[in-house]
Coordinates of C-alpha atoms and ligand atoms in Angstrom, one line a residue:
X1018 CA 97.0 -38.3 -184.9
X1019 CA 95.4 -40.0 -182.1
X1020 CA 97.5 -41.6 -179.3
X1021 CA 97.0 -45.3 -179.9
X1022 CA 98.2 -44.5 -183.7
X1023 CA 101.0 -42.9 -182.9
X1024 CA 104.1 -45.4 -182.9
X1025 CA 106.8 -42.2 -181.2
X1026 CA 106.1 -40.6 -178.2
X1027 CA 106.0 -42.3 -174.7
X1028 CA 103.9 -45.2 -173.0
X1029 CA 100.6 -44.2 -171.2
X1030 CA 101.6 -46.1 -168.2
X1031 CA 105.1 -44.6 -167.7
X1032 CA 103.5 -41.2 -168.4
X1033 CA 100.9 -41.5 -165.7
X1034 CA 103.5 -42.7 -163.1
X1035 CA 105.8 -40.2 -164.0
X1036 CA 103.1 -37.8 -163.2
X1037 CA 103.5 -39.2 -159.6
X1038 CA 99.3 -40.7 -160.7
X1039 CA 100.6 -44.1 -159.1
X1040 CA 103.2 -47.0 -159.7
X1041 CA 103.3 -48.0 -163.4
X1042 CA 101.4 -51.0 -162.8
X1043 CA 98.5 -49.1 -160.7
X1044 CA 98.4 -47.1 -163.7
X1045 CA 98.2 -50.0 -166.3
X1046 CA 95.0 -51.1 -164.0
X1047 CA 93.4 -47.6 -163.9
X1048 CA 93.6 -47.7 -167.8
X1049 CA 92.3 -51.4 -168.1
X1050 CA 89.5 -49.8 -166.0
X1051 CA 88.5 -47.2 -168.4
X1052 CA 89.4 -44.4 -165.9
X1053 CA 91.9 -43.2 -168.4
X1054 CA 91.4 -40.8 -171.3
X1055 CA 93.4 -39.4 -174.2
X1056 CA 92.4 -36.4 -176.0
X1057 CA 88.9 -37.3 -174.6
X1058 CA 88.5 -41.1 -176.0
X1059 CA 89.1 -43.5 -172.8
X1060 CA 91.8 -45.8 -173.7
X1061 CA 92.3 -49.3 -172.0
X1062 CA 95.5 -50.4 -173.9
X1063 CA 98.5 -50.1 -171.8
X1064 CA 101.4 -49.4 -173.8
X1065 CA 99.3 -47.0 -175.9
X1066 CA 101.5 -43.9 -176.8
X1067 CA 101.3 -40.2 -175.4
X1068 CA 103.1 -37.1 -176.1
X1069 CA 103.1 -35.4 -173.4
X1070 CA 103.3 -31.8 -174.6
X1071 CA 100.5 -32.2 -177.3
X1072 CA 98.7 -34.8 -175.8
X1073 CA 95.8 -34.3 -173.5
X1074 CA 95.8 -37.2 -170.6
X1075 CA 93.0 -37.7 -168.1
X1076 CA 92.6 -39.7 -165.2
X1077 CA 88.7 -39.9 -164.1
X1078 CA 88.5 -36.4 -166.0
X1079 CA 91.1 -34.7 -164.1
X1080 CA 93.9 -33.6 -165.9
X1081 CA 97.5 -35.3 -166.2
X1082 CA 100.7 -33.0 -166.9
X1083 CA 104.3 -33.9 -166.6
X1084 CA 107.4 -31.6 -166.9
X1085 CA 110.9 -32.5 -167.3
X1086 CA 112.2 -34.5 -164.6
X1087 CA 114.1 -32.7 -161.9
X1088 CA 115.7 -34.1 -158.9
X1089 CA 117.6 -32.3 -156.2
X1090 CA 119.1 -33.1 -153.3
X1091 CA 119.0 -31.5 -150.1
X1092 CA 121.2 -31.6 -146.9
X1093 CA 118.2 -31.4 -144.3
X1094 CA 118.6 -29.4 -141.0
X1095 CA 116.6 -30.1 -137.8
X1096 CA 114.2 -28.3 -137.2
X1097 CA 112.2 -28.5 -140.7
X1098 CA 109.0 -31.1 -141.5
X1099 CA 109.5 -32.8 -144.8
X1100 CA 106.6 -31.7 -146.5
X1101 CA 105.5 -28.8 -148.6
X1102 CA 102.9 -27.2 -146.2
X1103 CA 102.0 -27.4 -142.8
X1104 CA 98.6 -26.3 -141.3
X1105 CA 100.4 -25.4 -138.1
X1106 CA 102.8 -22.9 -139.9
X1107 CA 106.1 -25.4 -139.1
X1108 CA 109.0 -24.9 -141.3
X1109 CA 108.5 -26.9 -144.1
X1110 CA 112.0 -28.2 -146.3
X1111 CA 110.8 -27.3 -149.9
X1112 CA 111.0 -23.6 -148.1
X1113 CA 115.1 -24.0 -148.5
X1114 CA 114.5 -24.5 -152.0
X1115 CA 114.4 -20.9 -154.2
X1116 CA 111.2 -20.0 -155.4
X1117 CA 112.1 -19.2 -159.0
X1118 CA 114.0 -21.7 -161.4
X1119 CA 112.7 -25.0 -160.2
X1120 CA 109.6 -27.1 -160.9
X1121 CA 107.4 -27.5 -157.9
X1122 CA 109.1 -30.1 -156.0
X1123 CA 108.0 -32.8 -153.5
X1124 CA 110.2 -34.8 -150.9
X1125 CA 111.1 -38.3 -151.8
X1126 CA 110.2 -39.7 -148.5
X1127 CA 110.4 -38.7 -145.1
X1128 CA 113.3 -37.3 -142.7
X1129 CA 111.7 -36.6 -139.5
X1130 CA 111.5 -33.1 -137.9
X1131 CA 114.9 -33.5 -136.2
X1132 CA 117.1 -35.4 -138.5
X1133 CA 119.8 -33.9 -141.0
X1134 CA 121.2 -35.1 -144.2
X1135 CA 120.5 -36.7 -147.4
X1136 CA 116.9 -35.8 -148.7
X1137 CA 115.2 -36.0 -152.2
X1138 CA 113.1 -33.4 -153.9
X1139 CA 111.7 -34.3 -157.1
X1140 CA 108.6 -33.6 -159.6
X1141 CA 109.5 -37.5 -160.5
X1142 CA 106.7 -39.5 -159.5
X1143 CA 108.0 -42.9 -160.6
X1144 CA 111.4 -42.3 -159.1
X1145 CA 110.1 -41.3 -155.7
X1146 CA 107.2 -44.4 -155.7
X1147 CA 110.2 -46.8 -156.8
X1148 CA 112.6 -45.2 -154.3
X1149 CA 110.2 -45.3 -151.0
X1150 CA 109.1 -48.4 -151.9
X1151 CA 109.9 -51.1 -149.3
X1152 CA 110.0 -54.2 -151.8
X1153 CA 112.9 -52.0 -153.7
X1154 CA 114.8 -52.0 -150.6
X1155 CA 117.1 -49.1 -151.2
X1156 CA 119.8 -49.3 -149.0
X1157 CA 119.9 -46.0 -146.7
X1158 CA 122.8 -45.3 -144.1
X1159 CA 122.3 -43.2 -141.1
X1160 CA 125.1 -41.8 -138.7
X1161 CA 123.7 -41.7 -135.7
X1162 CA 124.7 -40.3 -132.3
X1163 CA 123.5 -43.3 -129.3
X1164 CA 123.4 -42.8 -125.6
X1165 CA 126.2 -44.6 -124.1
X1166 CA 128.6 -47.1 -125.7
X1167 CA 126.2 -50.6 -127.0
X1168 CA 128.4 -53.7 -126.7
X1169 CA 128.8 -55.9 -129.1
X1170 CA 125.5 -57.8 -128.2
X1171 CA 123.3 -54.5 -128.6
X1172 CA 124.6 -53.8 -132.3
X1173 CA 124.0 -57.7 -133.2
X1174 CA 120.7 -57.7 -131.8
X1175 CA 119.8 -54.6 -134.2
X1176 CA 120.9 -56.9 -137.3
X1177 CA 118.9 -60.0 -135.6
X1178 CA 116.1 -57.5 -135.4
X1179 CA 114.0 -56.1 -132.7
X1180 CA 110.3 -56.0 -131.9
X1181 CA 108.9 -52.0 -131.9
X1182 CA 105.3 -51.6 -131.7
X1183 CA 104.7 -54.5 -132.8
X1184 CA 106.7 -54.5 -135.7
X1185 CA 109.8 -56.2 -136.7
X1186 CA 112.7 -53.9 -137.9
X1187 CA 116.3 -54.6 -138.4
X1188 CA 119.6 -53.3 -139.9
X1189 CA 121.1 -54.8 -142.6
X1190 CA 124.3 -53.6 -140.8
X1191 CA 126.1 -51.8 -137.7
X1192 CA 128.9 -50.7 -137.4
X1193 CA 131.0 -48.2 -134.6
X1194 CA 132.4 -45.1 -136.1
X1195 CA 133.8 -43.4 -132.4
X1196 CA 132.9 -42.8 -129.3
X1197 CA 132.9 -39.8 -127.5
X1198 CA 132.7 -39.8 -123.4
X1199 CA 129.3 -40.4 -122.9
X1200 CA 127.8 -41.6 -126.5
X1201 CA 129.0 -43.4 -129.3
X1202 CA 128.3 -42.7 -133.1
X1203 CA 127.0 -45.7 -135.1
X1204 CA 126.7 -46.0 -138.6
X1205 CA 123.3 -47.9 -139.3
X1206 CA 122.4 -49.4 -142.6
X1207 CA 118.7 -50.1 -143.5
X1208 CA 116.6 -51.5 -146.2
X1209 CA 113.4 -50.8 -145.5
X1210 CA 112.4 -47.4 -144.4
X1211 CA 109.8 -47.5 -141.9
X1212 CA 108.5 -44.9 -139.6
X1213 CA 111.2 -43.8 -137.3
X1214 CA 112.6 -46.8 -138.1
X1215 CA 116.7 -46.1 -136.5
X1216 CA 116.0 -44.4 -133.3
X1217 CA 113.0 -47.3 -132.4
X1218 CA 115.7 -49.7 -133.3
X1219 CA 118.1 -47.9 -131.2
X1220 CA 116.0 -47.4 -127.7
X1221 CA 114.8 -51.3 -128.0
X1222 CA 118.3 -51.8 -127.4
X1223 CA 118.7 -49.4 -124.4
X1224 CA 120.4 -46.4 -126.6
X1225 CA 118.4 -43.7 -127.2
X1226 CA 119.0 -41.3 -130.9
X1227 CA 120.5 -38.2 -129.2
X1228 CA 121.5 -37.3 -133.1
X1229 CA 120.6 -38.5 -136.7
X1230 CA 122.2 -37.8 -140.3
X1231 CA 120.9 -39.5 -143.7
X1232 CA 124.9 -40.0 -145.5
X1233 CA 123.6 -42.1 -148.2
X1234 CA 120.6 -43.1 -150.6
X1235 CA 121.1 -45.9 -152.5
X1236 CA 124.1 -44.7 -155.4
X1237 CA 123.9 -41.0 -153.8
X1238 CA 126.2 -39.7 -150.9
X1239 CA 125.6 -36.6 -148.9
X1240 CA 129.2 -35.7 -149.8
X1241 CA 130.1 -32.2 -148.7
X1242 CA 127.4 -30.7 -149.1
X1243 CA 126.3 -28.0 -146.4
X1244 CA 123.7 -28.6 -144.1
X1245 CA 120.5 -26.2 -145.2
X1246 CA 122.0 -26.5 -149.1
X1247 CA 120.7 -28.1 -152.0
X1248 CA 122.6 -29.0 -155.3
X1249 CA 120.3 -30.9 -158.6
X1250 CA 121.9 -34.3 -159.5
X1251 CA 124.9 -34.5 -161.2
X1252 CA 123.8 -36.5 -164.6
X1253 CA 125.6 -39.4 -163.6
X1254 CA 124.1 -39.6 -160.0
X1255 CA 120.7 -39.8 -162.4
X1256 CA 122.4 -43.1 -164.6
X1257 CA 123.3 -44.2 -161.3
X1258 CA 119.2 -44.3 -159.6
X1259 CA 118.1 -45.4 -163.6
X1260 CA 120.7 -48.7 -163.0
X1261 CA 119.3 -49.3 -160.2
X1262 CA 115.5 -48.8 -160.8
X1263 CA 117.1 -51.3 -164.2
X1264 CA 118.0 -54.1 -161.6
X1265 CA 115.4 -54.5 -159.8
X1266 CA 113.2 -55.0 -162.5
X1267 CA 111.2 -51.7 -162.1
X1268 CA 112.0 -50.4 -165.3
X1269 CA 109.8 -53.3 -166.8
X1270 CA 107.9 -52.0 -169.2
Ligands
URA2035 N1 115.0 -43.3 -139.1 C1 114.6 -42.5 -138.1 O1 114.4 -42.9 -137.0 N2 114.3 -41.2 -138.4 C2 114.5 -40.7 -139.7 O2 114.3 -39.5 -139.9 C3 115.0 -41.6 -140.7 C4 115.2 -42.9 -140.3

């Protein structure tokens, strides 16, 4: 049965971004373009229908394969790039994950070398484009540890926004969790998720990042889960990122 005459099965586009090929509607354009073949006919019908185990997919004659969707998350040490390699022989994070029993993983965005906490790993392209994506603005919270104590001022000013290398970055909110003798933690809310995004905030307002810990992603807390473990998502923390991919309209087919 070819794939455009089968009614079952799943739709090219969602197949291709599940793949991690691009966003669904990149995808829908690469088959419009003819770049897109099915058991070797090139088909420009979006919402044409695959299955993925028997179907062969192509995109500009490389080969398309999805497996089961697997997601787990990680509580990220310092000291670890999120990535899968590194050319310069740096620990890498998908190295705290065992070798055997999972899918080959990739992080869901980026924690940098030196902050801890909440981290993706996931062989689900669409959830990871729709998750990093800054339109989607998935709420992110950070703990982090500032130099000195900010007054009130210094914590609106990162909700007005500040100016960082020419960009314009802001919290969505701020808010004191303690303070210790000589720094003070803050827990910082974000939408976006820009490069560095909390300690530039933080040192255009004077208060240097001496420490930073992802607690939350979106529906998913950190929890108590030990820092250098991983867990996979509980089925209902997987309802919880489909609802939310449902309300912002990225589950349009
Ligand atoms: N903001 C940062 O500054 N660093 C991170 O790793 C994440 C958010």
């Amino acid at each position: 049965m070819s794939a455009e005459a089968s009614s079952a099965g799943e739709r090219l586009q969602k197949f291709l971004a599940r793949a991690g090929v691009a966003s669904r509607r990149h995808c829908e354009e690469l088959i419009a373009e003819g770049r897109v073949q099915v058991n070797g006919a090139v088909i420009r019908i979006a919402g044409s229908r695959v299955h993925p185990q028997r179907d062969r997919v192509q995109v500009d004659g490389v080969r398309v394969r999805t497996e089961a969707p697997v997601t787990v998350m990680l509580h990220k040490p310092g000291g670890y790039i999120t990535a899968v390699s590194d050319p310069e022989g740096r620990p890498v994070v998908v190295s705290l994950l065992p070798r055997t029993g999972l899918p080959r993983l990739f992080p869901v965005g980026r924690l940098d070398w030196d902050t801890e906490g909440l981290l993706l790993l996931t062989n689900d392209g669409e959830l990871a484009n729709f998750l990093t994506h800054p339109r989607h603005g998935v709420p992110k919270v950070y703990h982090a540890k500032v130099k000195g104590r900010p007054s009130p001022e210094a914590l609106r000013r990162l909700v007005r926004g500040v100016v960082s290398d020419g960009e314009r970055l802001s919290a969505s909110g701020v808010e004191v969790l303690r303070t210790t003798r000589e720094n003070t933690w803050v827990s910082v809310h974000v939408l976006e998720g820009r490069n560095r995004q909390v300690r530039r905030m933080c040192e255009a307002v004077g208060h240097p990042v001496m420490k930073l810990l992802r607690v939350s992603l979106g529906p998913l807390a950190l929890g108590q889960l030990s820092r250098g473990q991983w867990r996979r998502l509980l089925p209902s923390e997987v309802a919880a990122l489909e609802a939310l991919k449902g309300k912002t309209g990225a589950e349009r087919p």
